[in-house]
Tab-separated table of C-alpha atoms in Angstrom:
chain	number	residue	atom	x	y	z
A	1	MET	CA	-34.578	22.329	2.699
A	2	THR	CA	-31.384	22.483	0.692
A	3	ASN	CA	-27.656	22.915	1.093
A	4	THR	CA	-27.207	24.263	-2.422
A	5	SER	CA	-27.898	27.496	-4.243
A	6	GLY	CA	-26.861	27.214	-7.872
A	7	GLN	CA	-23.351	25.769	-7.904
A	8	ALA	CA	-22.613	26.926	-4.337
A	9	TYR	CA	-22.885	24.656	-1.284
A	10	ALA	CA	-23.553	25.658	2.335
A	11	PHE	CA	-22.023	23.413	4.989
A	12	MET	CA	-22.367	23.457	8.762
A	13	ALA	CA	-21.004	20.912	11.226
A	14	THR	CA	-21.236	20.932	15.005
A	15	THR	CA	-18.865	18.715	16.978
A	16	PRO	CA	-18.836	18.398	20.789
A	17	ILE	CA	-15.593	19.575	22.370
A	18	LEU	CA	-13.743	17.215	24.708
A	19	PRO	CA	-13.818	18.176	28.408
A	20	GLY	CA	-11.041	20.584	29.327
A	21	ARG	CA	-10.136	21.447	25.712
A	22	ARG	CA	-12.363	24.455	25.047
A	23	ALA	CA	-9.964	27.207	26.164
A	24	ALA	CA	-6.981	25.843	24.187
A	25	LEU	CA	-9.146	25.423	21.093
A	26	GLN	CA	-10.506	28.967	21.404
A	27	ASP	CA	-6.978	30.348	21.782
A	28	TYR	CA	-5.821	28.477	18.673
A	29	LEU	CA	-8.777	29.698	16.608
A	30	ASP	CA	-8.279	33.277	17.816
A	31	GLY	CA	-4.633	33.099	16.703
A	32	LEU	CA	-5.305	31.940	13.137
A	33	PRO	CA	-4.476	34.524	10.453
A	34	ARG	CA	-7.400	36.146	8.674
A	35	GLY	CA	-8.093	37.356	5.155
A	36	GLU	CA	-5.643	36.375	2.427
A	37	ASP	CA	-3.303	34.869	5.037
A	38	SER	CA	-5.972	32.560	6.458
A	39	PRO	CA	-5.303	28.847	5.943
A	40	LEU	CA	-8.817	28.675	4.464
A	41	ALA	CA	-7.647	30.926	1.616
A	42	ARG	CA	-5.451	28.065	0.384
A	43	LEU	CA	-8.531	26.276	-0.933
A	44	GLY	CA	-9.483	29.040	-3.366
A	45	THR	CA	-13.133	27.961	-3.453
A	46	ILE	CA	-14.484	29.395	-0.189
A	47	HIS	CA	-16.876	32.351	-0.299
A	48	PHE	CA	-17.273	32.417	3.490
A	49	ALA	CA	-16.112	30.265	6.396
A	50	ARG	CA	-15.943	30.545	10.160
A	51	TRP	CA	-15.291	28.457	13.250
A	52	LEU	CA	-16.919	29.400	16.520
A	53	VAL	CA	-17.042	27.882	19.963
A	54	LEU	CA	-20.571	27.557	21.340
A	55	ARG	CA	-20.412	27.441	25.125
A	56	ASP	CA	-24.121	27.369	25.864
A	57	LEU	CA	-27.489	28.483	24.556
A	58	VAL	CA	-28.628	31.991	25.391
A	59	HIS	CA	-31.708	32.110	27.624
A	60	GLN	CA	-33.907	34.909	26.324
A	61	GLY	CA	-36.373	35.231	29.180
A	62	PRO	CA	-39.062	33.401	31.125
A	63	SER	CA	-41.250	32.671	28.084
A	64	GLN	CA	-38.458	30.469	26.736
A	65	ARG	CA	-37.594	27.054	28.158
A	66	ARG	CA	-34.042	27.109	29.522
A	67	ASP	CA	-31.805	24.598	27.731
A	68	THR	CA	-28.296	23.800	28.872
A	69	LEU	CA	-25.748	22.103	26.644
A	70	GLN	CA	-23.998	19.067	28.106
A	71	SER	CA	-20.747	20.184	26.464
A	72	SER	CA	-19.349	23.055	24.443
A	73	TYR	CA	-19.480	22.657	20.657
A	74	LEU	CA	-17.213	23.612	17.808
A	75	VAL	CA	-19.341	25.019	14.984
A	76	PHE	CA	-17.884	25.238	11.480
A	77	VAL	CA	-19.866	27.049	8.792
A	78	SER	CA	-18.848	27.611	5.204
A	79	ASN	CA	-20.155	28.153	1.722
A	80	PHE	CA	-18.019	27.256	-1.244
A	81	ASP	CA	-17.906	26.263	-4.893
A	82	GLY	CA	-18.836	22.762	-5.950
A	83	PRO	CA	-19.717	19.479	-4.255
A	84	LEU	CA	-19.274	18.725	-0.552
A	85	ASP	CA	-17.011	15.663	-0.875
A	86	ARG	CA	-14.484	17.558	-2.987
A	87	PHE	CA	-14.508	20.469	-0.511
A	88	LEU	CA	-13.903	18.207	2.496
A	89	ALA	CA	-11.109	16.378	0.674
A	90	ASP	CA	-9.510	19.737	-0.230
A	91	LEU	CA	-9.882	20.902	3.366
A	92	LEU	CA	-7.859	17.918	4.501
A	93	THR	CA	-5.292	18.088	1.679
A	94	ARG	CA	-4.605	21.824	1.873
A	95	MET	CA	-5.105	22.390	5.600
A	96	GLY	CA	-4.088	19.069	7.169
A	97	PRO	CA	-2.063	20.453	10.107
A	98	GLU	CA	-4.655	23.102	10.989
A	99	VAL	CA	-7.548	20.670	10.565
A	100	ASP	CA	-5.853	18.215	12.902
A	101	THR	CA	-5.056	20.859	15.520
A	102	ILE	CA	-8.661	22.099	15.489
A	103	TRP	CA	-10.752	18.927	15.420
A	104	ARG	CA	-8.537	16.771	17.647
A	105	ASN	CA	-10.158	18.748	20.472
A	106	CYS	CA	-13.526	17.228	19.569
A	107	VAL	CA	-15.273	13.994	20.524
A	108	GLY	CA	-14.841	11.134	18.046
A	109	TYR	CA	-12.338	12.848	15.773
A	110	PRO	CA	-10.623	10.105	13.693
A	111	GLY	CA	-7.492	12.059	12.768
A	112	THR	CA	-6.173	12.887	9.323
A	113	GLU	CA	-4.516	9.574	8.420
A	114	HIS	CA	-7.590	8.272	6.580
A	115	ALA	CA	-9.352	10.809	4.383
A	116	ASP	CA	-12.538	8.723	4.163
A	117	ALA	CA	-12.870	8.643	7.953
A	118	PHE	CA	-12.358	12.413	8.175
A	119	VAL	CA	-14.987	13.107	5.504
A	120	ALA	CA	-17.431	10.686	7.156
A	121	TYR	CA	-16.846	12.355	10.551
A	122	LEU	CA	-17.759	15.840	9.324
A	123	LYS	CA	-20.695	14.578	7.258
A	124	HIS	CA	-21.997	12.698	10.320
A	125	ASN	CA	-21.937	15.980	12.263
A	126	GLN	CA	-23.450	18.042	9.450
A	127	ILE	CA	-26.517	20.185	10.143
A	128	GLU	CA	-28.736	20.475	7.086
A	129	THR	CA	-29.189	24.024	5.797
A	130	THR	CA	-32.795	25.183	5.868
A	131	ALA	CA	-32.340	28.462	3.955
A	132	PHE	CA	-29.326	29.204	1.778
A	133	LEU	CA	-29.437	32.236	-0.477
A	134	SER	CA	-26.277	32.965	-2.420
A	135	ALA	CA	-25.761	36.479	-3.791
A	136	TYR	CA	-24.210	35.023	-6.947
A	137	PRO	CA	-25.329	31.383	-7.085
A	138	GLU	CA	-23.610	30.581	-10.373
A	139	ALA	CA	-20.441	32.635	-9.778
A	140	THR	CA	-17.390	30.828	-8.441
A	141	VAL	CA	-14.806	32.487	-6.203
A	142	ALA	CA	-12.600	32.875	-9.298
A	143	ASP	CA	-15.478	34.596	-11.145
A	144	VAL	CA	-16.038	37.013	-8.259
A	145	ARG	CA	-12.326	37.835	-8.006
A	146	GLU	CA	-12.145	38.436	-11.761
A	147	ALA	CA	-15.169	40.774	-11.629
A	148	LEU	CA	-13.682	42.712	-8.700
A	149	ASP	CA	-10.376	43.063	-10.551
A	150	LEU	CA	-12.167	44.358	-13.654
A	151	ARG	CA	-14.093	46.868	-11.526
A	152	ARG	CA	-10.781	48.098	-10.065
A	153	GLN	CA	-9.274	48.460	-13.547
A	154	VAL	CA	-12.298	50.398	-14.842
A	155	THR	CA	-12.275	52.682	-11.797
A	156	ASP	CA	-8.542	53.372	-12.209
A	157	PHE	CA	-9.076	54.053	-15.902
A	158	ALA	CA	-11.969	56.460	-15.268
A	159	ILE	CA	-9.846	58.432	-12.811
A	160	SER	CA	-6.877	58.533	-15.194
A	161	VAL	CA	-8.863	59.988	-18.148
A	162	GLN	CA	-10.723	62.743	-16.347
A	163	GLY	CA	-11.128	65.667	-18.748
A	164	ALA	CA	-9.995	63.804	-21.889
A	165	ASP	CA	-11.739	64.729	-25.132
A	166	PRO	CA	-14.003	62.013	-26.647
A	167	ALA	CA	-11.522	60.901	-29.318
A	168	ALA	CA	-8.663	60.574	-26.815
A	169	LEU	CA	-10.973	58.830	-24.373
A	170	ARG	CA	-12.004	56.291	-27.023
A	171	ARG	CA	-8.380	55.610	-28.021
A	172	ALA	CA	-7.313	55.215	-24.381
A	173	PHE	CA	-10.228	52.898	-23.662
A	174	LEU	CA	-9.487	50.629	-26.632
A	175	GLU	CA	-5.814	50.480	-25.657
A	176	ARG	CA	-6.629	49.612	-22.062
A	177	PHE	CA	-9.553	47.276	-22.772
A	178	PRO	CA	-9.101	45.768	-26.245
A	179	ALA	CA	-12.130	44.022	-27.663
A	180	PRO	CA	-11.968	40.249	-27.272
A	181	PRO	CA	-11.504	38.349	-30.504
A	182	GLY	CA	-14.866	37.629	-32.038
A	183	PRO	CA	-16.072	35.765	-35.081
A	184	GLN	CA	-14.307	36.931	-38.212
A	185	ALA	CA	-16.446	38.485	-40.921
A	186	PRO	CA	-16.282	36.449	-44.121
A	187	SER	CA	-13.733	37.939	-46.463
A	188	ALA	CA	-14.682	38.908	-50.010
A	189	PRO	CA	-13.391	36.505	-52.657
A	190	SER	CA	-10.213	37.574	-54.411
A	191	PRO	CA	-10.807	38.868	-57.966
A	192	ASN	CA	-8.367	36.208	-59.202
A	193	THR	CA	-10.245	33.350	-57.508
A	194	PRO	CA	-12.603	31.548	-59.918
A	195	GLU	CA	-16.200	31.299	-58.728
A	196	SER	CA	-17.395	27.778	-58.060
A	197	ALA	CA	-20.205	26.585	-60.291
């Protein structure tokens, strides 16, 4: 049982929603921007994140015991780069207004005035991850973005040089993707430099 895969961390917290607050919370979550405009994008370390409102457990037939939740729950799931405490602190720092608007609908929420209380609240409501497999366990969000950008550049280049002869293709490639500086080969001694004994 682990919350980590390489450098990535998987976090899940379930917090009971206060009576009468579920609909307003759902409306707020539904109205949040997505993609690059999402407030979660401000953190820059999130691979995946989602809030969902769990109203009740699904009964899947008579062979299953019917369970009924005593309240609705807000479920927050995310996987991100680095340690949990830093992520939760960043969540509060970079998304304070949204964080407050979301979790103030939940039982026991301490508010955003004291970061330690906020972090302790979410850690108290954390569900341990039983299976976390990261596609790129050692790659950060920045690494993934850089790789995707390079793939786009190579694709654009390949399209732009269709039909070029090999010499022109090589020149174009080296102009577009110059070799990174590597170790310098030792230079030959100057003929005027005396050899050391």
